Short mmCIF file of N, CA and C in Angstrom, two decimals:
data_model
loop_
_atom_site.label_atom_id
_atom_site.label_comp_id
_atom_site.label_asym_id
_atom_site.label_seq_id
_atom_site.Cartn_x
_atom_site.Cartn_y
_atom_site.Cartn_z
N MET A 1 113.46 54.98 97.49
CA MET A 1 114.35 55.50 98.51
C MET A 1 115.46 54.50 98.83
N ASP A 2 115.19 53.23 98.53
CA ASP A 2 116.19 52.21 98.80
C ASP A 2 117.44 52.43 97.94
N ILE A 3 117.25 52.91 96.71
CA ILE A 3 118.39 53.17 95.83
C ILE A 3 119.25 54.29 96.41
N PHE A 4 118.62 55.34 96.94
CA PHE A 4 119.38 56.43 97.52
C PHE A 4 120.20 55.97 98.72
N ASN A 5 119.64 55.11 99.55
CA ASN A 5 120.38 54.57 100.70
C ASN A 5 121.57 53.73 100.25
N LYS A 6 121.38 52.95 99.19
CA LYS A 6 122.48 52.14 98.67
C LYS A 6 123.58 53.03 98.08
N LEU A 7 123.17 54.09 97.35
CA LEU A 7 124.17 55.02 96.81
C LEU A 7 124.92 55.74 97.93
N LYS A 8 124.22 56.09 98.98
CA LYS A 8 124.84 56.78 100.12
C LYS A 8 125.87 55.86 100.78
N THR A 9 125.52 54.59 100.94
CA THR A 9 126.45 53.62 101.51
C THR A 9 127.65 53.43 100.60
N LEU A 10 127.42 53.37 99.30
CA LEU A 10 128.50 53.20 98.34
C LEU A 10 129.45 54.39 98.36
N CYS A 11 128.91 55.59 98.53
CA CYS A 11 129.73 56.80 98.54
C CYS A 11 130.66 56.86 99.75
N ASN A 12 130.36 56.15 100.81
CA ASN A 12 131.23 56.14 101.99
C ASN A 12 132.52 55.38 101.73
N SER A 13 132.49 54.42 100.80
CA SER A 13 133.68 53.59 100.57
C SER A 13 134.45 53.96 99.31
N CYS A 14 133.86 54.74 98.41
CA CYS A 14 134.56 55.12 97.18
C CYS A 14 133.96 56.41 96.63
N VAL A 15 134.59 56.92 95.59
CA VAL A 15 134.09 58.12 94.93
C VAL A 15 133.09 57.69 93.85
N LEU A 16 131.91 58.27 93.87
CA LEU A 16 130.87 57.93 92.94
C LEU A 16 130.59 59.13 92.04
N HIS A 17 130.58 58.89 90.74
CA HIS A 17 130.31 59.96 89.78
C HIS A 17 129.19 59.49 88.85
N LEU A 18 128.05 60.18 88.87
CA LEU A 18 126.93 59.85 87.98
C LEU A 18 126.97 60.78 86.78
N GLN A 19 126.82 60.21 85.60
CA GLN A 19 126.86 61.01 84.39
C GLN A 19 125.78 60.51 83.44
N TRP A 20 125.00 61.45 82.89
CA TRP A 20 123.98 61.09 81.92
C TRP A 20 124.63 60.96 80.55
N ILE A 21 124.34 59.86 79.87
CA ILE A 21 124.86 59.62 78.52
C ILE A 21 123.67 59.31 77.64
N PRO A 22 123.50 60.05 76.56
CA PRO A 22 122.37 59.75 75.67
C PRO A 22 122.51 58.36 75.07
N SER A 23 121.38 57.71 74.84
CA SER A 23 121.45 56.35 74.30
C SER A 23 121.81 56.37 72.82
N HIS A 24 122.27 55.25 72.35
CA HIS A 24 122.59 55.02 70.94
C HIS A 24 123.68 55.96 70.42
N VAL A 25 124.74 56.15 71.21
CA VAL A 25 125.84 57.01 70.75
C VAL A 25 127.16 56.23 70.65
N ASN A 26 127.08 54.91 70.58
CA ASN A 26 128.25 54.04 70.42
C ASN A 26 129.27 54.19 71.54
N VAL A 27 128.80 54.36 72.77
CA VAL A 27 129.67 54.38 73.94
C VAL A 27 129.78 52.93 74.42
N LYS A 28 131.01 52.55 74.81
CA LYS A 28 131.26 51.18 75.24
C LYS A 28 130.31 50.80 76.39
N TYR A 29 129.69 49.66 76.30
CA TYR A 29 128.75 49.11 77.28
C TYR A 29 127.42 49.86 77.33
N ASN A 30 127.19 50.82 76.47
CA ASN A 30 125.93 51.57 76.48
C ASN A 30 124.76 50.66 76.10
N ASP A 31 125.00 49.72 75.19
CA ASP A 31 123.92 48.81 74.80
C ASP A 31 123.52 47.89 75.96
N ILE A 32 124.49 47.52 76.79
CA ILE A 32 124.18 46.70 77.97
C ILE A 32 123.35 47.51 78.96
N ALA A 33 123.74 48.77 79.17
CA ALA A 33 122.99 49.65 80.08
C ALA A 33 121.57 49.86 79.58
N ASP A 34 121.41 50.05 78.26
CA ASP A 34 120.07 50.21 77.69
C ASP A 34 119.22 48.98 77.95
N GLY A 35 119.81 47.82 77.79
CA GLY A 35 119.08 46.58 78.03
C GLY A 35 118.65 46.44 79.48
N LEU A 36 119.53 46.82 80.40
CA LEU A 36 119.18 46.76 81.82
C LEU A 36 118.07 47.75 82.17
N VAL A 37 118.10 48.91 81.55
CA VAL A 37 117.05 49.89 81.80
C VAL A 37 115.71 49.37 81.30
N LYS A 38 115.69 48.80 80.10
CA LYS A 38 114.44 48.25 79.57
C LYS A 38 113.93 47.12 80.45
N GLU A 39 114.84 46.30 80.97
CA GLU A 39 114.46 45.20 81.86
C GLU A 39 113.88 45.76 83.16
N GLY A 40 114.49 46.85 83.66
CA GLY A 40 114.02 47.45 84.91
C GLY A 40 112.64 48.07 84.79
N THR A 41 112.32 48.58 83.60
CA THR A 41 111.00 49.19 83.43
C THR A 41 109.87 48.17 83.42
N THR A 42 110.20 46.92 83.14
CA THR A 42 109.16 45.89 83.14
C THR A 42 108.94 45.29 84.52
N MET A 43 109.83 45.59 85.46
CA MET A 43 109.70 45.03 86.81
C MET A 43 108.56 45.73 87.55
N PRO A 44 107.85 45.00 88.40
CA PRO A 44 106.74 45.63 89.14
C PRO A 44 107.28 46.62 90.18
N GLN A 45 106.53 47.69 90.37
CA GLN A 45 106.91 48.69 91.37
C GLN A 45 106.17 48.38 92.66
N ALA A 46 106.86 48.53 93.77
CA ALA A 46 106.28 48.20 95.06
C ALA A 46 105.39 49.33 95.56
N ASN A 47 104.21 48.97 96.01
CA ASN A 47 103.28 49.88 96.69
C ASN A 47 102.96 51.14 95.89
N VAL A 48 102.80 51.02 94.60
CA VAL A 48 102.44 52.16 93.78
C VAL A 48 101.08 51.90 93.17
N GLU A 49 100.12 52.77 93.50
CA GLU A 49 98.79 52.63 92.94
C GLU A 49 98.53 53.81 92.01
N PRO A 50 97.75 53.61 90.98
CA PRO A 50 97.45 54.73 90.09
C PRO A 50 96.68 55.82 90.83
N LEU A 51 96.95 57.06 90.45
CA LEU A 51 96.27 58.19 91.08
C LEU A 51 94.90 58.39 90.46
N THR A 52 93.96 58.77 91.29
CA THR A 52 92.62 59.06 90.80
C THR A 52 92.61 60.48 90.22
N TYR A 53 91.52 60.80 89.53
CA TYR A 53 91.37 62.14 88.95
C TYR A 53 91.40 63.20 90.05
N LEU A 54 90.74 62.96 91.16
CA LEU A 54 90.70 63.95 92.24
C LEU A 54 92.08 64.18 92.86
N GLU A 55 92.88 63.11 92.96
CA GLU A 55 94.24 63.27 93.49
C GLU A 55 95.10 64.09 92.53
N LEU A 56 94.99 63.79 91.23
CA LEU A 56 95.74 64.57 90.24
C LEU A 56 95.29 66.03 90.25
N TYR A 57 93.98 66.25 90.32
CA TYR A 57 93.44 67.61 90.33
C TYR A 57 93.93 68.39 91.55
N SER A 58 93.90 67.77 92.72
CA SER A 58 94.32 68.48 93.93
C SER A 58 95.82 68.77 93.92
N ARG A 59 96.63 67.87 93.37
CA ARG A 59 98.07 68.13 93.27
C ARG A 59 98.34 69.30 92.31
N ARG A 60 97.66 69.31 91.19
CA ARG A 60 97.84 70.40 90.22
C ARG A 60 97.35 71.73 90.81
N LYS A 61 96.24 71.70 91.51
CA LYS A 61 95.70 72.92 92.12
C LYS A 61 96.67 73.45 93.18
N ALA A 62 97.26 72.57 93.96
CA ALA A 62 98.23 72.99 94.97
C ALA A 62 99.46 73.61 94.31
N PHE A 63 99.91 73.03 93.22
CA PHE A 63 101.06 73.58 92.50
C PHE A 63 100.76 74.97 91.95
N VAL A 64 99.57 75.13 91.36
CA VAL A 64 99.18 76.43 90.80
C VAL A 64 99.08 77.46 91.91
N ASN A 65 98.49 77.10 93.05
CA ASN A 65 98.37 78.04 94.17
C ASN A 65 99.72 78.49 94.69
N ILE A 66 100.67 77.58 94.73
CA ILE A 66 102.02 77.94 95.19
C ILE A 66 102.70 78.84 94.17
N SER A 67 102.56 78.54 92.89
CA SER A 67 103.24 79.33 91.87
C SER A 67 102.71 80.76 91.81
N TRP A 68 101.44 80.98 92.13
CA TRP A 68 100.88 82.34 92.10
C TRP A 68 101.37 83.19 93.27
N ARG A 69 101.90 82.58 94.29
CA ARG A 69 102.37 83.34 95.46
C ARG A 69 103.73 83.97 95.24
N HIS A 70 104.46 83.53 94.23
CA HIS A 70 105.78 84.07 93.94
C HIS A 70 105.69 85.10 92.84
N ARG A 71 106.29 86.26 93.07
CA ARG A 71 106.26 87.31 92.08
C ARG A 71 107.09 86.92 90.86
N PRO A 72 106.61 87.19 89.66
CA PRO A 72 107.39 86.90 88.45
C PRO A 72 108.65 87.77 88.40
N ALA A 73 109.60 87.34 87.61
CA ALA A 73 110.87 88.06 87.50
C ALA A 73 110.88 89.05 86.34
N HIS A 74 109.71 89.33 85.74
CA HIS A 74 109.66 90.26 84.61
C HIS A 74 110.07 91.66 85.05
N SER A 75 110.71 92.39 84.14
CA SER A 75 111.17 93.73 84.46
C SER A 75 110.01 94.66 84.82
N TRP A 76 108.85 94.50 84.18
CA TRP A 76 107.74 95.39 84.45
C TRP A 76 107.08 95.10 85.78
N TYR A 77 107.45 94.01 86.45
CA TYR A 77 106.90 93.70 87.77
C TYR A 77 107.64 94.40 88.89
N ARG A 78 108.75 95.07 88.56
CA ARG A 78 109.55 95.73 89.59
C ARG A 78 108.91 97.03 90.08
N SER A 79 107.94 97.55 89.36
CA SER A 79 107.30 98.80 89.74
C SER A 79 106.46 98.62 90.99
N GLU A 80 106.26 99.68 91.74
CA GLU A 80 105.54 99.60 93.00
C GLU A 80 104.03 99.70 92.82
N GLY A 81 103.56 100.42 91.83
CA GLY A 81 102.13 100.64 91.64
C GLY A 81 101.47 99.51 90.87
N PRO A 82 100.14 99.48 90.90
CA PRO A 82 99.43 98.45 90.14
C PRO A 82 99.57 98.67 88.64
N GLY A 83 99.67 97.59 87.89
CA GLY A 83 99.78 97.69 86.44
C GLY A 83 101.10 98.27 85.99
N ALA A 84 102.12 98.17 86.81
CA ALA A 84 103.46 98.67 86.50
C ALA A 84 103.42 100.16 86.15
N THR A 85 102.71 100.92 86.95
CA THR A 85 102.59 102.35 86.70
C THR A 85 103.88 103.06 87.04
N ILE A 86 104.10 104.14 86.34
CA ILE A 86 105.26 104.99 86.61
C ILE A 86 104.73 106.20 87.36
N HIS A 87 105.28 106.46 88.53
CA HIS A 87 104.82 107.58 89.35
C HIS A 87 105.36 108.88 88.77
N PHE A 88 104.50 109.59 88.06
CA PHE A 88 104.91 110.80 87.36
C PHE A 88 103.73 111.75 87.29
N LYS A 89 103.96 113.00 87.62
CA LYS A 89 102.89 114.00 87.66
C LYS A 89 102.92 114.91 86.44
N GLY A 90 103.04 114.36 85.26
CA GLY A 90 103.06 115.15 84.04
C GLY A 90 101.72 115.14 83.35
N ASP A 91 101.65 115.75 82.18
CA ASP A 91 100.40 115.72 81.43
C ASP A 91 100.22 114.36 80.75
N ARG A 92 99.05 114.15 80.17
CA ARG A 92 98.69 112.86 79.59
C ARG A 92 99.64 112.44 78.47
N LYS A 93 100.07 113.38 77.66
CA LYS A 93 100.97 113.07 76.54
C LYS A 93 102.32 112.54 77.06
N ASP A 94 102.85 113.18 78.09
CA ASP A 94 104.13 112.74 78.65
C ASP A 94 103.98 111.38 79.35
N GLN A 95 102.87 111.18 80.05
CA GLN A 95 102.65 109.89 80.71
C GLN A 95 102.54 108.77 79.68
N THR A 96 101.87 109.05 78.57
CA THR A 96 101.74 108.05 77.51
C THR A 96 103.10 107.73 76.89
N ALA A 97 103.92 108.76 76.68
CA ALA A 97 105.25 108.55 76.11
C ALA A 97 106.11 107.69 77.03
N LEU A 98 106.07 107.95 78.34
CA LEU A 98 106.86 107.16 79.28
C LEU A 98 106.34 105.72 79.36
N ALA A 99 105.02 105.55 79.32
CA ALA A 99 104.46 104.19 79.35
C ALA A 99 104.86 103.42 78.10
N ARG A 100 104.86 104.09 76.94
CA ARG A 100 105.29 103.43 75.70
C ARG A 100 106.76 103.03 75.78
N LEU A 101 107.57 103.92 76.31
CA LEU A 101 109.00 103.65 76.44
C LEU A 101 109.25 102.48 77.39
N ALA A 102 108.51 102.45 78.49
CA ALA A 102 108.69 101.38 79.48
C ALA A 102 108.25 100.03 78.93
N SER A 103 107.18 100.01 78.13
CA SER A 103 106.66 98.74 77.63
C SER A 103 107.35 98.27 76.35
N GLY A 104 108.05 99.18 75.67
CA GLY A 104 108.69 98.82 74.41
C GLY A 104 107.76 98.96 73.21
N HIS A 105 106.55 99.49 73.42
CA HIS A 105 105.58 99.68 72.34
C HIS A 105 105.65 101.12 71.84
N ILE A 106 106.73 101.46 71.20
CA ILE A 106 106.94 102.82 70.74
C ILE A 106 106.38 103.02 69.34
N LYS A 107 106.19 104.26 68.95
CA LYS A 107 105.44 104.61 67.73
C LYS A 107 105.95 103.95 66.45
N PRO A 108 107.16 104.20 66.01
CA PRO A 108 107.57 103.68 64.70
C PRO A 108 108.04 102.23 64.73
N LEU A 109 107.50 101.46 65.65
CA LEU A 109 107.93 100.07 65.82
C LEU A 109 107.40 99.19 64.69
N ARG A 110 108.24 98.31 64.19
CA ARG A 110 107.82 97.34 63.19
C ARG A 110 108.57 96.04 63.48
N PHE A 111 108.15 94.98 62.84
CA PHE A 111 108.79 93.69 63.03
C PHE A 111 109.64 93.34 61.83
N SER A 112 110.88 92.93 62.09
CA SER A 112 111.80 92.53 61.04
C SER A 112 112.42 91.20 61.43
N ARG A 113 112.12 90.17 60.68
CA ARG A 113 112.63 88.81 60.96
C ARG A 113 112.30 88.35 62.37
N GLY A 114 111.10 88.68 62.84
CA GLY A 114 110.66 88.25 64.15
C GLY A 114 111.11 89.12 65.30
N ASP A 115 111.88 90.18 65.06
CA ASP A 115 112.35 91.07 66.11
C ASP A 115 111.69 92.43 65.98
N LYS A 116 111.51 93.11 67.13
CA LYS A 116 110.99 94.48 67.11
C LYS A 116 112.12 95.42 66.69
N LYS A 117 111.84 96.30 65.74
CA LYS A 117 112.86 97.23 65.24
C LYS A 117 112.24 98.61 65.04
N LEU A 118 113.07 99.64 65.17
CA LEU A 118 112.70 101.01 64.82
C LEU A 118 113.19 101.25 63.40
N ASN A 119 112.54 102.15 62.69
CA ASN A 119 113.01 102.45 61.34
C ASN A 119 114.39 103.08 61.38
N ILE A 120 114.52 104.21 62.10
CA ILE A 120 115.81 104.88 62.19
C ILE A 120 115.80 105.79 63.41
N CYS A 121 116.91 105.86 64.11
CA CYS A 121 117.05 106.75 65.27
C CYS A 121 117.38 108.15 64.77
N THR A 122 116.64 109.16 65.21
CA THR A 122 116.86 110.52 64.73
C THR A 122 118.09 111.17 65.34
N LYS A 123 118.61 110.62 66.43
CA LYS A 123 119.79 111.21 67.07
C LYS A 123 121.08 110.68 66.47
N CYS A 124 121.20 109.37 66.35
CA CYS A 124 122.47 108.77 65.88
C CYS A 124 122.36 108.15 64.50
N ASN A 125 121.17 108.22 63.89
CA ASN A 125 120.92 107.67 62.56
C ASN A 125 121.16 106.17 62.46
N MET A 126 120.97 105.46 63.56
CA MET A 126 121.11 104.01 63.54
C MET A 126 119.89 103.40 62.85
N ILE A 127 120.13 102.51 61.94
CA ILE A 127 119.05 101.86 61.20
C ILE A 127 118.67 100.57 61.92
N GLU A 128 117.37 100.29 61.99
CA GLU A 128 116.82 99.12 62.65
C GLU A 128 117.25 99.02 64.12
N ALA A 129 117.03 100.08 64.87
CA ALA A 129 117.32 100.08 66.30
C ALA A 129 116.24 99.31 67.05
N THR A 130 116.59 98.80 68.22
CA THR A 130 115.62 98.06 69.05
C THR A 130 114.84 99.04 69.92
N PRO A 131 113.75 98.60 70.56
CA PRO A 131 113.01 99.49 71.45
C PRO A 131 113.84 99.99 72.64
N GLN A 132 114.89 99.27 73.00
CA GLN A 132 115.78 99.70 74.08
C GLN A 132 116.71 100.82 73.61
N HIS A 133 116.87 100.98 72.31
CA HIS A 133 117.83 101.93 71.78
C HIS A 133 117.63 103.39 72.21
N PRO A 134 116.40 103.93 72.25
CA PRO A 134 116.29 105.33 72.70
C PRO A 134 116.90 105.58 74.08
N LEU A 135 116.79 104.62 74.98
CA LEU A 135 117.43 104.76 76.29
C LEU A 135 118.95 104.64 76.17
N ASP A 136 119.40 103.65 75.40
CA ASP A 136 120.84 103.44 75.22
C ASP A 136 121.50 104.62 74.52
N CYS A 137 120.78 105.23 73.60
CA CYS A 137 121.32 106.32 72.79
C CYS A 137 121.69 107.54 73.66
N VAL A 138 120.96 107.73 74.76
CA VAL A 138 121.24 108.87 75.65
C VAL A 138 121.83 108.41 76.99
N ALA A 139 122.37 107.19 77.01
CA ALA A 139 123.08 106.62 78.17
C ALA A 139 122.19 106.53 79.41
N LEU A 140 120.96 106.05 79.22
CA LEU A 140 120.05 105.81 80.33
C LEU A 140 119.76 104.31 80.42
N VAL A 141 119.26 103.87 81.57
CA VAL A 141 118.88 102.47 81.75
C VAL A 141 117.40 102.41 82.15
N TYR A 142 116.85 101.21 82.10
CA TYR A 142 115.42 101.02 82.40
C TYR A 142 115.08 101.46 83.83
N ASP A 143 115.98 101.23 84.77
CA ASP A 143 115.72 101.64 86.16
C ASP A 143 115.57 103.15 86.28
N ASP A 144 116.26 103.91 85.44
CA ASP A 144 116.08 105.36 85.44
C ASP A 144 114.64 105.72 85.10
N LEU A 145 114.05 104.97 84.21
CA LEU A 145 112.68 105.22 83.79
C LEU A 145 111.71 105.03 84.96
N LEU A 146 111.97 104.05 85.81
CA LEU A 146 111.10 103.80 86.95
C LEU A 146 111.38 104.74 88.12
N LYS A 147 112.64 105.05 88.35
CA LYS A 147 113.01 105.85 89.52
C LYS A 147 113.01 107.36 89.26
N ARG A 148 113.37 107.78 88.04
CA ARG A 148 113.45 109.21 87.72
C ARG A 148 112.78 109.49 86.38
N PRO A 149 111.47 109.29 86.28
CA PRO A 149 110.80 109.45 84.99
C PRO A 149 110.85 110.89 84.46
N ASP A 150 110.80 111.87 85.36
CA ASP A 150 110.85 113.27 84.91
C ASP A 150 112.20 113.58 84.25
N PHE A 151 113.29 113.03 84.80
CA PHE A 151 114.62 113.23 84.23
C PHE A 151 114.73 112.57 82.85
N VAL A 152 114.21 111.35 82.74
CA VAL A 152 114.23 110.64 81.46
C VAL A 152 113.46 111.42 80.40
N LEU A 153 112.32 111.94 80.79
CA LEU A 153 111.51 112.71 79.85
C LEU A 153 112.24 113.97 79.38
N GLU A 154 112.90 114.67 80.29
CA GLU A 154 113.66 115.87 79.93
C GLU A 154 114.83 115.54 78.99
N VAL A 155 115.50 114.42 79.25
CA VAL A 155 116.62 114.00 78.40
C VAL A 155 116.11 113.65 77.00
N MET A 156 114.98 112.96 76.94
CA MET A 156 114.41 112.59 75.64
C MET A 156 114.01 113.85 74.84
N LYS A 157 113.42 114.81 75.53
CA LYS A 157 113.02 116.06 74.87
C LYS A 157 114.25 116.84 74.42
N ALA A 158 115.28 116.91 75.23
CA ALA A 158 116.49 117.65 74.91
C ALA A 158 117.21 117.05 73.70
N ASN A 159 117.11 115.75 73.52
CA ASN A 159 117.78 115.08 72.41
C ASN A 159 116.87 114.82 71.21
N ASP A 160 115.70 115.45 71.19
CA ASP A 160 114.72 115.31 70.08
C ASP A 160 114.36 113.86 69.79
N LEU A 161 114.16 113.08 70.85
CA LEU A 161 113.79 111.66 70.67
C LEU A 161 112.31 111.41 70.97
N MET A 162 111.54 112.47 71.22
CA MET A 162 110.12 112.28 71.55
C MET A 162 109.33 111.72 70.36
N ASP A 163 109.80 111.97 69.13
CA ASP A 163 109.10 111.42 67.97
C ASP A 163 109.24 109.90 67.89
N LEU A 164 110.27 109.33 68.54
CA LEU A 164 110.44 107.88 68.55
C LEU A 164 109.51 107.20 69.54
N ILE A 165 109.14 107.95 70.60
CA ILE A 165 108.29 107.34 71.62
C ILE A 165 106.95 108.03 71.60
#
């Protein structure tokens, strides 16, 4: 904390700009700075004792507990129901089709060079379309799937895209 107080005092009298420079890049005086850093690492640290296993364990446990309290930013976490369910009162076949579309696990899916691809879109004849393509092909977005699943299903049926999902 003493370094921060010294930097704060220095900033009152002049403009201070800190910039990270990777070592060994032939920048003027970089070798001197590297030497000072190595010298500083050998200096004893004041009032620092090694942490015990129990202290490390409790710090990690506290971090994990805090991280579980924040909702992830994944798109499938935006749904209101458990398991990212889509609120839809259709038959089992339609519910399965919407769940496949929402998760990206559609029927003719295959992997090409590490990416998920469709063989061919039956509406626009696009080759190697992505799982997002059936929605894009009929000008829909993922939020439509969550908010208006019955509309999305009707659009997919009207455009003969049910074989893709």
